[in-house]
Short mmCIF file of C-alpha atoms in Angstrom, two decimals:
data_model
loop_
_atom_site.label_atom_id
_atom_site.label_comp_id
_atom_site.label_asym_id
_atom_site.label_seq_id
_atom_site.Cartn_x
_atom_site.Cartn_y
_atom_site.Cartn_z
CA MET A 281 30.59 -0.30 31.03
CA SER A 282 32.22 1.79 28.71
CA SER A 283 30.52 3.54 26.35
CA HIS A 284 32.90 2.78 23.25
CA MET A 285 32.65 -0.38 21.24
CA ARG A 286 35.41 -2.55 22.07
CA THR A 287 37.09 -5.58 19.89
CA ALA A 288 37.74 -9.18 21.05
CA ARG A 289 40.80 -8.22 22.51
CA GLY A 290 39.53 -5.45 24.27
CA GLU A 291 40.90 -2.84 22.45
CA PRO A 292 38.84 0.28 21.17
CA ALA A 293 36.54 -0.46 17.88
CA PRO A 294 37.49 1.54 14.83
CA PRO A 295 35.36 4.33 14.32
CA GLN A 296 33.79 3.40 11.58
CA ASP A 297 32.20 0.14 13.21
CA ARG A 298 31.07 2.26 15.86
CA LYS A 299 29.70 4.32 12.96
CA ARG A 300 28.11 1.36 11.96
CA ALA A 301 26.54 0.31 14.73
CA SER A 302 25.47 3.89 15.98
CA ASP A 303 23.30 3.97 12.47
CA ILE A 304 21.70 0.34 13.20
CA ARG A 305 20.84 1.49 16.81
CA LEU A 306 18.96 4.61 15.42
CA ALA A 307 17.31 2.64 12.86
CA LEU A 308 16.08 0.37 15.21
CA ALA A 309 14.95 2.67 17.93
CA GLU A 310 13.09 4.84 14.93
CA THR A 311 11.25 2.04 13.57
CA LEU A 312 10.21 0.67 16.98
CA PRO A 313 7.31 2.59 17.50
CA VAL A 314 5.90 2.03 13.81
CA GLY A 315 6.91 -1.35 13.77
CA VAL A 316 4.66 -2.39 16.44
CA GLY A 317 1.75 -1.41 14.55
CA MET A 318 3.09 -2.78 11.44
CA PHE A 319 3.59 -6.10 13.64
CA SER A 320 -0.12 -6.20 14.80
CA LEU A 321 -1.35 -5.57 11.31
CA GLY A 322 0.39 -8.39 9.84
CA ILE A 323 -1.22 -10.59 12.41
CA THR A 324 -4.49 -9.89 11.18
CA PHE A 325 -3.10 -10.24 7.37
CA GLY A 326 -1.57 -13.83 8.52
CA LEU A 327 -5.18 -14.68 10.38
CA LEU A 328 -6.97 -13.50 6.88
CA VAL A 329 -4.97 -15.46 4.37
CA VAL A 330 -5.31 -18.92 6.27
CA GLN A 331 -9.02 -18.16 7.23
CA SER A 332 -9.37 -17.56 3.62
CA GLY A 333 -8.63 -21.01 2.84
CA LEU A 334 -4.81 -20.32 1.76
CA ALA A 335 -1.69 -22.08 2.97
CA TRP A 336 -0.01 -20.16 5.61
CA TRP A 337 3.16 -20.27 3.43
CA TRP A 338 1.47 -17.63 1.14
CA THR A 339 1.64 -15.23 4.06
CA PRO A 340 5.56 -14.73 3.80
CA LEU A 341 5.37 -15.47 0.31
CA PHE A 342 3.08 -12.09 0.09
CA SER A 343 4.82 -9.89 2.40
CA GLY A 344 8.24 -10.73 1.10
CA LEU A 345 7.85 -10.61 -2.59
CA ILE A 346 5.18 -7.87 -2.70
CA TYR A 347 5.35 -6.02 0.45
CA ALA A 348 2.63 -3.92 0.21
CA GLY A 349 0.37 -3.68 3.16
CA SER A 350 -3.28 -2.78 1.37
CA LEU A 351 -2.17 -4.26 -1.84
CA GLU A 352 -1.74 -7.14 -0.15
CA PHE A 353 -5.11 -7.65 1.67
CA LEU A 354 -6.73 -6.64 -1.88
CA LEU A 355 -4.75 -9.41 -3.33
CA VAL A 356 -6.10 -12.37 -1.20
CA GLY A 357 -9.97 -11.49 -2.01
CA MET A 358 -8.64 -11.06 -5.78
CA LEU A 359 -7.02 -14.56 -5.77
CA MET A 360 -10.12 -15.97 -4.05
CA ALA A 361 -12.34 -14.47 -6.24
CA ALA A 362 -10.20 -15.90 -9.63
CA SER A 363 -9.85 -12.41 -10.63
CA PRO A 364 -8.26 -11.90 -13.99
CA LEU A 365 -4.42 -11.05 -14.26
CA VAL A 366 -5.30 -7.79 -15.86
CA SER A 367 -7.63 -6.49 -13.26
CA ILE A 368 -4.49 -7.70 -10.63
CA ALA A 369 -2.31 -5.80 -12.44
CA LEU A 370 -4.55 -2.55 -12.80
CA THR A 371 -5.51 -2.76 -9.46
CA THR A 372 -1.55 -2.88 -8.54
CA LEU A 373 -0.99 0.31 -10.52
CA LEU A 374 -3.41 2.17 -9.00
CA VAL A 375 -3.03 1.12 -5.49
CA ASN A 376 0.94 1.88 -5.47
CA PHE A 377 1.07 4.55 -7.83
CA ARG A 378 1.62 6.67 -5.19
CA HIS A 379 5.17 5.30 -4.48
CA VAL A 380 6.65 6.99 -7.89
CA PHE A 381 6.04 10.46 -5.99
CA TYR A 382 8.02 9.10 -2.79
CA SER A 383 11.16 8.98 -4.92
CA LEU A 384 11.33 12.53 -5.50
CA SER A 385 12.22 13.29 -1.54
CA PHE A 386 13.28 9.68 -0.50
CA PRO A 387 17.07 9.90 0.00
CA LEU A 388 17.97 7.26 -2.45
CA HIS A 389 21.13 9.07 -3.65
CA ARG A 390 22.45 8.09 -0.03
CA VAL A 391 22.16 4.52 -0.43
CA ARG A 392 25.27 2.96 -2.04
CA GLY A 393 25.65 -0.21 -4.30
CA LYS A 394 23.39 -1.54 -6.70
CA VAL A 395 21.89 -4.36 -4.60
CA ALA A 396 21.06 -2.30 -1.70
CA LYS A 397 19.51 0.69 -4.27
CA THR A 398 17.25 -2.28 -5.57
CA TYR A 399 16.05 -3.16 -2.31
CA ALA A 400 15.89 0.38 -0.77
CA VAL A 401 13.51 1.18 -4.15
CA PHE A 402 11.49 -2.27 -3.41
CA ALA A 403 10.88 -1.57 0.16
CA LEU A 404 10.17 2.14 -0.44
CA ILE A 405 6.87 1.82 1.77
CA ASP A 406 4.51 4.59 3.31
CA GLU A 407 6.10 3.97 6.69
CA ALA A 408 10.03 4.19 5.37
CA TYR A 409 9.01 7.25 3.60
CA ALA A 410 7.39 8.88 6.63
CA LEU A 411 10.55 8.04 8.52
CA THR A 412 12.79 9.50 6.05
CA ALA A 413 11.04 12.60 4.27
CA THR A 414 10.99 14.75 7.12
CA ARG A 415 14.59 14.73 7.87
CA PRO A 416 17.76 15.98 5.90
CA ALA A 417 18.89 13.37 3.32
CA ASP A 418 22.36 14.27 4.53
CA SER A 419 21.51 12.90 8.11
CA PHE A 420 21.02 9.31 7.04
CA SER A 421 23.90 7.06 5.56
CA SER A 422 23.30 4.34 3.57
CA LEU A 423 23.21 1.72 5.97
CA ARG A 424 20.89 3.92 8.40
CA ILE A 425 18.55 3.74 5.38
CA ILE A 426 18.91 0.21 4.46
CA ALA A 427 18.63 -0.96 8.67
CA THR A 428 15.72 1.49 8.74
CA GLN A 429 13.88 -0.76 5.43
CA VAL A 430 14.87 -4.37 6.49
CA SER A 431 13.55 -3.31 10.38
CA LEU A 432 10.12 -2.17 9.06
CA GLN A 433 9.88 -5.42 6.86
CA SER A 434 10.53 -7.91 9.47
CA TYR A 435 7.90 -6.24 11.79
CA TRP A 436 5.44 -6.93 8.93
CA VAL A 437 6.82 -10.61 7.72
CA GLY A 438 7.00 -11.59 11.38
CA GLY A 439 3.62 -10.41 12.27
CA GLY A 440 2.04 -12.22 9.20
CA LEU A 441 3.92 -15.43 10.23
CA VAL A 442 2.46 -14.95 13.83
CA GLY A 443 -0.73 -14.54 12.31
CA ALA A 444 -0.90 -17.48 10.09
CA LEU A 445 0.77 -20.07 12.12
CA THR A 446 -1.86 -19.20 15.14
CA GLY A 447 -4.64 -18.94 12.51
CA ARG A 448 -4.20 -22.33 11.74
CA ALA A 449 -5.10 -23.62 15.31
CA LEU A 450 -8.33 -21.00 15.27
CA PRO A 451 -11.81 -21.85 14.36
CA THR A 452 -13.31 -19.27 11.18
CA ILE A 453 -13.68 -15.75 12.30
CA ASP A 454 -16.44 -14.29 10.81
CA GLY A 455 -15.81 -10.52 9.45
CA LEU A 456 -12.12 -10.98 9.12
CA ASP A 457 -12.37 -10.03 5.66
CA PHE A 458 -13.85 -6.58 6.46
CA THR A 459 -10.46 -5.79 8.09
CA LEU A 460 -8.89 -3.96 5.18
CA THR A 461 -12.83 -1.91 4.61
CA SER A 462 -12.21 -1.03 8.48
CA LEU A 463 -8.78 0.41 7.90
CA PHE A 464 -9.46 2.33 5.02
CA THR A 465 -12.73 3.81 6.71
CA VAL A 466 -10.74 5.11 9.73
CA LEU A 467 -7.74 6.33 7.35
CA ALA A 468 -10.33 8.14 4.84
CA ILE A 469 -11.87 9.71 8.38
CA GLU A 470 -8.80 10.73 9.58
CA ALA A 471 -7.71 12.45 6.21
CA CYS A 472 -11.16 14.42 5.97
CA ARG A 473 -10.76 15.53 9.69
CA SER A 474 -7.11 16.87 8.97
CA GLY A 475 -7.88 18.29 5.49
CA ARG A 476 -11.23 19.37 5.76
CA ASP A 477 -11.62 18.42 2.30
CA LEU A 478 -15.15 17.57 1.54
CA PRO A 479 -15.31 17.04 -2.16
CA ALA A 480 -12.73 14.47 -2.24
CA PRO A 481 -14.63 11.70 -0.19
CA LEU A 482 -17.85 12.98 -2.00
CA LEU A 483 -15.91 12.21 -5.16
CA ALA A 484 -14.65 8.93 -4.26
CA ALA A 485 -18.01 7.67 -3.07
CA GLY A 486 -20.00 8.65 -6.35
CA CYS A 487 -17.23 6.51 -8.12
CA GLY A 488 -17.37 3.83 -6.21
CA LEU A 489 -21.11 3.95 -6.57
CA PHE A 490 -21.16 4.48 -10.24
CA ALA A 491 -18.97 1.77 -10.79
CA GLN A 492 -20.89 -0.84 -8.95
CA LEU A 493 -23.68 0.23 -11.31
CA VAL A 494 -22.10 -0.49 -14.77
CA ALA A 495 -19.37 -2.57 -13.73
CA PRO A 496 -20.23 -4.65 -10.66
CA GLY A 497 -17.72 -7.42 -11.62
CA GLN A 498 -14.63 -4.83 -11.71
CA MET A 499 -15.85 -2.39 -9.66
CA LEU A 500 -12.56 -1.72 -7.58
CA VAL A 501 -10.58 -1.11 -10.87
CA VAL A 502 -13.56 1.03 -12.76
CA ALA A 503 -14.12 3.22 -9.35
CA MET A 504 -10.05 3.94 -8.30
CA THR A 505 -9.64 5.18 -12.38
CA LEU A 506 -12.53 7.31 -12.25
CA TYR A 507 -11.26 8.53 -8.92
CA VAL A 508 -7.87 9.45 -10.30
CA LEU A 509 -9.45 11.19 -13.65
CA ALA A 510 -11.85 13.04 -11.54
CA LEU A 511 -8.93 14.49 -9.03
CA LEU A 512 -6.78 15.27 -12.07
CA VAL A 513 -10.09 17.40 -13.60
CA ARG A 514 -10.51 18.70 -10.21
CA TYR A 515 -6.95 20.02 -10.17
CA ARG A 516 -6.69 21.23 -13.57
CA PHE A 517 -9.90 23.77 -12.51
CA THR A 518 -9.09 24.55 -8.81
CA ARG A 519 -5.86 25.32 -9.41
CA PRO A 520 -5.45 28.05 -11.69
CA GLN A 521 -8.00 29.79 -9.22
CA GLU A 522 -5.55 29.42 -6.18
CA HIS A 523 -3.17 31.57 -8.29
CA THR A 524 -5.52 34.27 -9.25
CA ASN A 525 -6.82 34.69 -5.56
CA ALA A 526 -3.12 34.68 -4.38
#
């Protein structure tokens, strides 16, 4: 079998078509290991949506329009608790604010076309950033970037649909709403082990306990706001010391 693409008439495909096909193949190959994890987590999300009492079609609606894994898990609980829109908006801002900094090193300038750029900004999740930030920007074409992001979202949406449709036929699963807590607990443990930064988790725990005491109804928003402020204050007083020690 020839390694070169051929047209319907058996003629070699133009170089431009071969480049497009190569970019798509690279995107699919690179996203496969990450996509398997996203698909599995998406199944859990779909199960959670249905088991929480929402219709199955809320799953693709969340994944297609919001497309922010951790935030989607949070929103299910907030919607079921009839949380105020202000709380939902603040939670969205605090959870996804890190994406603002992704744009500093994400190769958005390589994406061509207004529609493609708009989608690239919308689909700039952690996994897409991780797959592109470690490589030179000029190694990515516009098609490769968009194909990477479309592939990742397809895994997430597909997993969610499988979970939602499967969940309709399953009995109620106790403890499924603890999925997000478990996920973030594991991520926090791994972050502490790799960074060995003991003050950060202690600050987070302190902010959470304080928020639970003073504002139990708005615990998440208050705790995250306090934690961000605490990190800013900590950075302000520890950064000059690093320069001095250097």
